[in-house]
Amino acid sequence: MKTLYDKIWDSHIVVPETDAPAILYIDLHLIHEVTTPQAFTGLRRRGLKVRRPDKTVATMDHSIPTTSRSLIGFDEIAANQVRTLAQNCKDFGIALYDLESPKQGIVHVIGPELGVTQPGKTIVCGDSHTSTHGAFGALAHGIGTSEVEMVLATQCLLQRKSKNSRVDFDGRLQPGVTAKDMILALIGKIGTGGGTGSVFEFMGTAVRGLDMEARMTICNMSIEGGARAGLVAPDDTTFQYLSGREFSPKAKSWDEAVARWKKLPSDDGAHYDHSITIDVNALEPMITYGTNPGMAIPLTGRVPQPQNDADAAALKYMALEPGQALLGHPVDVVFIGSCTNSRLSDLRNAAHLMKGRKVNSSVRMLVVPGSYEVKRQAEAEGLDKIFKEAGAEWREAGCSMCIAMNGDAVPAGKVAVSTSNRNFEGRQGRGARTLLASPLTAAASAVEGRVADPRRLGGLS
Amino acid sequence: MKFSSRVVVVPQENIDTDQIIPARFLKVTDKVGIGSHLFEDRTEFQVEKGSQVLVAGNNFACGSSREHAVWALADFGFKAVVSTSFADIFRQNALKNGFLPIVVDPKTHALLKPGTLVTVDLAAQTLSIEGGPTVTFPIDSFAKTCILENLDELGYVLKHEAVISAFEKSA
Ligand code: SF4
């Protein structure tokens, strides 16, 4: 009896674990501009080629501008990094979705969109949010640059097996409560180190009921709970999403693939090292108040008393007092974007709340689609108009204010409600104060100019 | 690998990768001089050059996969970080750079005050505290061999070329 994780692991062992870690075969290697230049330098120094350019996909997302799709006049150091990626892809024969490509986007948004993310695959990328792809029942995790070099050269990774952890989300979500709130609730419960050394498998009725985009939101933030990977067993929702995508199997191979994928879910009675259950019936929208994603409370809750010096320092940085309510806390910036919440359904949710309303005059609101494709679809539905008419900025696809490498930053001391995944000190800009929340909560807060409850704006089903 | 050093202490828990090296310094295409931005936005940490051992609070280096975090610590002059736990990706990145993530229990951790003299002996897997105990620490046996014998992990995998090709054919 095996878990989903056990099955994927076993079928990718090239050399089993002994005193040395196992040599694990990698089916898909996603790369971007920030964590690869030193890896390509390493390859050149050793005179090595990329073993499987056909299993390597590149895009540019982290340090690119989102004001236009051009590097002209852009930060020269960042532009150089972007050009270095283009040169490396050219030299080593790797497909690159660059700023001119209609398929460019955040690496974790375009993988599923293109259909290269598939159940049962092993997927790595020099980026910790590679866990996103686990929503398809793929074993996907972030790696460092030395490992990027190894995968480029050998299509393999030295790896020891992690523990199996199951996370059951049971019940039915109330209106206004989303996948983002589910994952924040989990991390709030177990802390940012709670999943260290393990792979999460998300299951339960509430997970089964989610569409693929919402499942991606949950798996995306597995790393915030300390787990390198998160998994959701593939089902009809998964197959429907993948059917007909550019790189999905076609015709007879599609049927064969689905038959294979159907064997992936964990066997009944398979062993898990840990388990945790969260009842979502009573779940409220969640928001963070501190400087790590584990510092999360229900939106209607109050800032807890600090338990230690670190908590106290976090509250000081955030300029929040214990016992204070977050609802009504003034907001300066609202960011809707990032690989956590920048897909079409996220933009639809936010637009739904914004329609006919205005961004409060005290707020700067940025809406950054996760990919060029998401942007086009959103525009086809008129979502861009809703945002622009409300007074929000509608941007080109990229990581943008999630990591603030490209000049899109929250000013020091300002408060941002952000749909991204990290509220670390300085993450969204030096001195920036980040409150992580769902697109619904972010949109409601933009309208009110204060942290607001989307359920009280009306119009939610 | 054996060295003695007075320790520098940053007691905070959950020091994340954005604090170790803020994202705006990740636009580089090499590793040179990256240590000059170590803890750039955390001036209160008062980490001065000259020590080889950093002591940090629990769950050190959670967050991103950026190997820049290890490069910055190593470039600054550190050879090891002691904590009660590390984020998984950081631990692996560290070992691949011959940089030691040393896990100790909370009691031992509490003995490490700023300026305490310690000796790290990788072969014996021990951390000796001057005027205090010598404790052993766990480390991945393969990574340990690679560091001690200056073996290269990529070279090790490259030697399995034939098995990898066979795997690809059978898949
Ligand atoms: S959107 Fe943010 S978290 Fe996602 S890949 Fe980009 S920088 Fe990383």
Coordinates of N, CA and C in Angstrom, one line a residue, chain A residues 161-313:
Chain A
K161 N 14.4 10.6 0.5 CA 12.9 10.6 0.6 C 12.5 11.4 1.8
S162 N 11.4 12.1 1.6 CA 10.8 12.9 2.7 C 9.7 12.0 3.4
K163 N 9.2 12.5 4.5 CA 8.1 11.8 5.1 C 6.8 12.2 4.5
N164 N 5.8 11.3 4.7 CA 4.4 11.6 4.1 C 3.6 12.2 5.2
S165 N 3.0 13.3 4.9 CA 2.0 14.0 5.8 C 0.7 14.2 5.1
R166 N -0.4 13.8 5.8 CA -1.7 14.1 5.1 C -2.4 15.2 5.8
V167 N -3.0 16.0 5.0 CA -3.7 17.2 5.5 C -5.2 17.0 4.9
D168 N -6.1 16.8 5.8 CA -7.5 16.6 5.4 C -8.3 17.9 5.6
F169 N -8.8 18.5 4.6 CA -9.7 19.6 4.7 C -11.1 19.1 4.5
D170 N -11.9 19.0 5.6 CA -13.2 18.5 5.5 C -14.3 19.5 5.6
G171 N -15.4 19.3 4.9 CA -16.5 20.2 5.1 C -16.7 21.1 3.8
R172 N -17.5 22.1 4.0 CA -17.9 23.0 2.9 C -17.5 24.4 3.2
L173 N -16.9 25.0 2.2 CA -16.5 26.4 2.4 C -17.7 27.3 2.3
Q174 N -17.7 28.3 3.2 CA -18.8 29.3 3.2 C -18.5 30.4 2.1
P175 N -19.5 31.1 1.7 CA -19.3 32.1 0.6 C -18.3 33.1 1.2
G176 N -17.4 33.6 0.3 CA -16.4 34.5 0.7 C -15.1 33.9 1.3
V177 N -15.1 32.6 1.5 CA -14.0 31.9 2.0 C -13.4 31.0 0.8
T178 N -12.0 31.1 0.7 CA -11.4 30.5 -0.5 C -10.2 29.6 -0.1
A179 N -9.6 29.1 -1.2 CA -8.5 28.2 -1.0 C -7.3 28.9 -0.2
K180 N -7.2 30.2 -0.5 CA -6.1 31.0 0.2 C -6.4 30.9 1.7
D181 N -7.6 31.0 2.1 CA -7.9 31.0 3.5 C -7.7 29.6 4.1
M182 N -7.9 28.6 3.3 CA -7.6 27.2 3.8 C -6.2 27.1 4.1
I183 N -5.3 27.5 3.2 CA -3.9 27.2 3.4 C -3.3 28.2 4.5
L184 N -3.8 29.4 4.6 CA -3.4 30.3 5.7 C -3.8 29.7 7.0
A185 N -5.0 29.1 7.0 CA -5.5 28.4 8.3 C -4.5 27.3 8.7
L186 N -4.1 26.5 7.7 CA -3.2 25.4 8.0 C -1.9 25.9 8.5
I187 N -1.3 26.9 7.9 CA 0.0 27.4 8.3 C -0.1 28.1 9.6
G188 N -1.2 28.8 9.8 CA -1.4 29.4 11.1 C -1.4 28.4 12.2
K189 N -1.9 27.2 11.9 CA -2.0 26.1 12.9 C -0.7 25.4 13.2
I190 N 0.1 25.1 12.1 CA 1.3 24.3 12.3 C 2.6 25.1 12.3
G191 N 2.5 26.4 11.9 CA 3.7 27.3 11.9 C 4.5 27.0 10.6
T192 N 5.5 27.9 10.4 CA 6.2 27.9 9.1 C 7.2 26.7 9.1
G193 N 7.5 26.1 10.2 CA 8.4 24.9 10.2 C 7.6 23.6 10.4
G194 N 6.3 23.7 10.4 CA 5.5 22.5 10.8 C 5.6 21.4 9.8
G195 N 5.9 21.7 8.5 CA 6.0 20.6 7.5 C 7.4 20.2 7.1
T196 N 8.4 20.8 7.9 CA 9.8 20.5 7.5 C 10.1 19.0 7.4
G197 N 10.7 18.6 6.3 CA 11.1 17.2 6.2 C 10.0 16.4 5.6
S198 N 8.8 17.0 5.3 CA 7.7 16.1 4.8 C 7.1 16.7 3.5
V199 N 6.4 15.8 2.8 CA 5.6 16.2 1.7 C 4.1 16.2 2.1
F200 N 3.4 17.2 1.9 CA 2.0 17.3 2.2 C 1.2 16.6 1.1
E201 N 0.2 15.8 1.6 CA -0.8 15.4 0.6 C -2.2 16.0 1.1
F202 N -2.7 16.9 0.3 CA -4.0 17.5 0.6 C -5.2 16.7 0.2
M203 N -6.1 16.4 1.1 CA -7.2 15.6 0.7 C -8.4 16.0 1.5
G204 N -9.5 15.3 1.3 CA -10.7 15.6 2.0 C -11.7 16.3 1.1
T205 N -13.0 16.3 1.5 CA -14.1 16.7 0.7 C -13.9 18.2 0.2
A206 N -13.3 19.0 1.0 CA -13.2 20.4 0.6 C -12.1 20.6 -0.5
V207 N -11.1 19.7 -0.5 CA -10.1 19.8 -1.6 C -10.7 19.2 -2.9
R208 N -11.4 18.1 -2.8 CA -12.0 17.5 -4.0 C -12.9 18.5 -4.7
G209 N -13.6 19.4 -3.9 CA -14.5 20.3 -4.5 C -13.9 21.5 -5.1
L210 N -12.6 21.7 -5.0 CA -11.9 22.9 -5.5 C -11.5 22.7 -7.0
D211 N -11.6 23.8 -7.7 CA -11.1 23.7 -9.1 C -9.5 23.7 -9.1
M212 N -8.9 23.5 -10.3 CA -7.5 23.3 -10.3 C -6.7 24.6 -9.9
E213 N -7.3 25.7 -10.2 CA -6.6 27.0 -9.8 C -6.6 27.1 -8.3
A214 N -7.7 26.8 -7.6 CA -7.7 26.8 -6.2 C -6.8 25.8 -5.6
R215 N -6.7 24.6 -6.2 CA -5.8 23.6 -5.7 C -4.3 24.1 -5.8
M216 N -4.1 24.8 -6.9 CA -2.7 25.4 -7.0 C -2.4 26.4 -5.9
T217 N -3.4 27.2 -5.6 CA -3.1 28.1 -4.5 C -2.7 27.4 -3.2
I218 N -3.4 26.3 -2.9 CA -3.1 25.5 -1.7 C -1.7 24.9 -1.8
C219 N -1.4 24.2 -2.9 CA -0.1 23.6 -3.0 C 1.1 24.6 -3.0
N220 N 0.8 25.8 -3.7 CA 1.8 26.8 -3.8 C 2.4 27.2 -2.4
M221 N 1.5 27.3 -1.4 CA 2.0 27.7 -0.1 C 2.4 26.6 0.8
S222 N 2.6 25.3 0.3 CA 3.1 24.2 1.1 C 4.4 24.6 1.7
I223 N 5.2 25.3 0.9 CA 6.6 25.7 1.3 C 6.5 26.7 2.5
E224 N 5.4 27.4 2.6 CA 5.3 28.4 3.7 C 5.0 27.6 5.0
G225 N 4.5 26.4 4.9 CA 4.3 25.5 6.0 C 5.6 24.6 6.2
G226 N 6.6 24.9 5.5 CA 7.9 24.1 5.7 C 8.0 22.9 4.8
A227 N 7.0 22.5 4.2 CA 7.1 21.3 3.3 C 7.6 21.7 1.9
R228 N 8.5 20.9 1.4 CA 9.0 21.3 0.1 C 8.0 21.0 -1.0
A229 N 7.1 20.1 -0.8 CA 6.1 19.8 -1.9 C 4.8 19.5 -1.2
G230 N 3.7 19.8 -2.0 CA 2.4 19.5 -1.6 C 1.7 18.8 -2.8
L231 N 0.8 17.8 -2.5 CA 0.2 17.0 -3.6 C -1.3 17.0 -3.4
V232 N -1.9 17.0 -4.6 CA -3.4 16.6 -4.6 C -3.5 15.5 -5.6
A233 N -4.2 14.4 -5.2 CA -4.3 13.3 -6.2 C -5.1 13.7 -7.4
P234 N -4.7 13.3 -8.6 CA -5.4 13.7 -9.8 C -6.8 13.1 -9.8
D235 N -7.7 13.8 -10.4 CA -9.1 13.3 -10.6 C -9.7 13.9 -11.9
D236 N -11.0 13.7 -12.1 CA -11.6 14.2 -13.3 C -11.4 15.7 -13.5
T237 N -11.4 16.4 -12.4 CA -11.1 17.9 -12.4 C -9.8 18.2 -13.1
T238 N -8.8 17.4 -12.7 CA -7.4 17.5 -13.2 C -7.4 17.2 -14.7
F239 N -8.0 16.1 -15.0 CA -8.0 15.6 -16.4 C -8.7 16.7 -17.3
Q240 N -9.8 17.2 -16.8 CA -10.6 18.2 -17.6 C -9.7 19.4 -17.9
Y241 N -9.0 19.8 -16.8 CA -8.2 21.0 -17.0 C -7.1 20.8 -18.0
L242 N -6.5 19.6 -18.0 CA -5.4 19.3 -18.9 C -5.8 19.0 -20.4
S243 N -7.0 18.5 -20.5 CA -7.4 18.1 -21.8 C -7.3 19.2 -22.9
G244 N -6.6 18.9 -24.0 CA -6.6 19.9 -25.1 C -5.5 21.0 -24.9
R245 N -4.7 21.0 -23.8 CA -3.7 22.0 -23.7 C -2.5 21.6 -24.6
E246 N -1.7 22.7 -24.9 CA -0.7 22.5 -26.0 C 0.2 21.3 -25.8
F247 N 0.7 21.1 -24.6 CA 1.6 19.9 -24.4 C 1.0 18.7 -23.8
S248 N -0.4 18.7 -23.6 CA -1.0 17.6 -23.1 C -1.0 16.5 -24.1
P249 N -1.0 15.2 -23.7 CA -1.0 14.1 -24.6 C -2.3 14.2 -25.5
K250 N -2.2 13.7 -26.7 CA -3.4 13.8 -27.6 C -3.8 12.4 -28.0
A251 N -5.1 12.4 -28.4 CA -5.7 11.1 -29.0 C -5.5 9.9 -28.2
K252 N -4.8 8.9 -28.8 CA -4.7 7.6 -28.1 C -3.8 7.8 -26.9
S253 N -2.7 8.6 -27.0 CA -1.8 8.8 -25.9 C -2.5 9.5 -24.7
W254 N -3.5 10.3 -25.0 CA -4.3 10.9 -23.9 C -5.0 9.8 -23.1
D255 N -5.7 8.9 -23.8 CA -6.4 7.9 -23.1 C -5.4 7.0 -22.2
E256 N -4.3 6.7 -22.8 CA -3.3 5.9 -22.1 C -2.8 6.7 -20.9
A257 N -2.6 8.0 -21.1 CA -2.1 8.8 -20.0 C -3.1 8.9 -18.8
V258 N -4.4 9.1 -19.2 CA -5.4 9.1 -18.1 C -5.5 7.8 -17.4
A259 N -5.4 6.7 -18.1 CA -5.4 5.4 -17.5 C -4.3 5.3 -16.5
R260 N -3.1 5.8 -16.9 CA -1.9 5.8 -16.0 C -2.2 6.7 -14.8
W261 N -2.7 7.8 -15.0 CA -2.9 8.8 -14.0 C -3.9 8.4 -12.9
K262 N -4.8 7.6 -13.4 CA -5.9 7.1 -12.5 C -5.3 6.1 -11.4
K263 N -4.1 5.6 -11.7 CA -3.5 4.6 -10.8 C -2.7 5.4 -9.7
L264 N -2.6 6.7 -9.8 CA -1.7 7.4 -8.9 C -2.2 7.6 -7.5
P265 N -3.5 7.9 -7.3 CA -4.0 8.2 -6.0 C -3.5 7.2 -4.9
S266 N -3.3 7.7 -3.7 CA -2.8 6.8 -2.6 C -3.8 5.6 -2.4
D267 N -3.2 4.5 -2.1 CA -4.0 3.3 -1.8 C -4.7 3.5 -0.4
D268 N -5.8 2.9 -0.3 CA -6.5 2.9 1.0 C -5.6 2.2 2.0
G269 N -5.5 2.9 3.2 CA -4.7 2.3 4.2 C -3.2 2.5 4.1
A270 N -2.8 3.4 3.1 CA -1.4 3.7 3.0 C -0.9 4.4 4.2
H271 N 0.4 4.3 4.5 CA 0.9 4.9 5.8 C 1.3 6.3 5.7
Y272 N 0.9 7.1 6.6 CA 1.4 8.5 6.7 C 2.1 8.7 8.0
D273 N 3.1 9.5 8.0 CA 3.9 9.7 9.2 C 3.2 10.8 10.1
H274 N 2.5 11.7 9.5 CA 1.7 12.7 10.3 C 0.4 12.9 9.6
S275 N -0.6 13.3 10.4 CA -1.8 13.7 9.8 C -2.4 14.9 10.6
I276 N -3.2 15.7 9.9 CA -3.8 16.8 10.5 C -5.1 17.0 9.8
T277 N -6.2 17.4 10.5 CA -7.5 17.6 9.9 C -8.0 19.0 10.2
I278 N -8.5 19.7 9.2 CA -9.0 21.0 9.4 C -10.5 21.0 8.9
D279 N -11.4 21.4 9.8 CA -12.8 21.5 9.4 C -13.0 22.9 8.8
V280 N -13.4 22.9 7.5 CA -13.6 24.2 6.9 C -15.0 24.8 7.0
N281 N -15.9 24.0 7.6 CA -17.3 24.5 7.7 C -17.3 25.9 8.4
A282 N -16.5 26.0 9.5 CA -16.5 27.2 10.3 C -15.4 28.1 9.9
L283 N -14.7 27.8 8.8 CA -13.5 28.6 8.4 C -14.0 30.0 7.9
E284 N -13.2 31.0 8.4 CA -13.5 32.4 8.0 C -12.4 32.8 7.0
P285 N -12.6 34.0 6.3 CA -11.5 34.5 5.6 C -10.3 34.7 6.6
M286 N -9.1 34.5 6.1 CA -7.9 34.6 7.0 C -7.0 35.8 6.6
I287 N -6.2 36.3 7.5 CA -5.3 37.4 7.1 C -4.1 37.2 8.0
T288 N -2.9 37.6 7.6 CA -1.8 37.6 8.4 C -1.6 39.0 9.1
Y289 N -0.9 38.9 10.3 CA -0.7 40.2 11.0 C 0.8 40.4 11.3
G290 N 1.6 39.3 11.0 CA 3.0 39.4 11.4 C 3.9 39.3 10.2
T291 N 5.1 38.8 10.5 CA 6.2 38.8 9.5 C 6.6 37.4 9.0
N292 N 5.7 36.4 9.3 CA 5.8 35.2 8.6 C 4.4 34.6 8.4
P293 N 4.3 33.8 7.4 CA 2.9 33.4 7.0 C 2.2 32.6 8.1
G294 N 2.9 32.1 9.1 CA 2.3 31.4 10.2 C 1.5 32.3 11.1
M295 N 1.8 33.6 11.0 CA 1.1 34.5 11.9 C -0.2 35.0 11.3
A296 N -1.1 34.0 11.2 CA -2.4 34.3 10.5 C -3.5 34.1 11.5
I297 N -4.6 34.9 11.3 CA -5.8 34.9 12.2 C -7.0 35.1 11.3
P298 N -8.2 34.7 11.8 CA -9.4 35.0 11.1 C -9.5 36.5 10.9
L299 N -10.1 36.9 9.8 CA -10.2 38.3 9.5 C -10.9 39.1 10.6
T300 N -11.8 38.5 11.3 CA -12.6 39.2 12.3 C -11.9 39.1 13.7
G301 N -10.7 38.4 13.7 CA -10.0 38.2 14.9 C -9.2 39.4 15.4
R302 N -8.4 39.2 16.5 CA -7.6 40.3 17.0 C -6.2 39.8 17.1
V303 N -5.2 40.7 17.0 CA -3.8 40.4 17.0 C -3.5 39.7 18.4
P304 N -2.9 38.5 18.4 CA -2.7 37.8 19.6 C -1.5 38.4 20.4
Q305 N -1.5 38.1 21.7 CA -0.3 38.5 22.5 C 0.9 37.8 22.0
P306 N 2.0 38.6 22.0 CA 3.3 37.9 21.5 C 3.7 36.8 22.5
Q307 N 4.2 35.7 22.0 CA 4.6 34.6 22.8 C 6.1 34.7 23.1
N308 N 6.9 35.4 22.3 CA 8.3 35.5 22.5 C 8.8 36.8 21.8
D309 N 10.2 37.0 21.9 CA 10.8 38.2 21.4 C 10.5 38.4 19.9
A310 N 10.6 37.2 19.2 CA 10.4 37.3 17.7 C 9.0 37.8 17.4
D311 N 8.0 37.4 18.1 CA 6.6 37.8 17.9 C 6.5 39.3 18.2
A312 N 7.1 39.7 19.3 CA 7.1 41.1 19.7 C 7.8 42.0 18.6
A313 N 8.9 41.5 18.1 CA 9.6 42.3 17.1 C 8.8 42.4 15.8

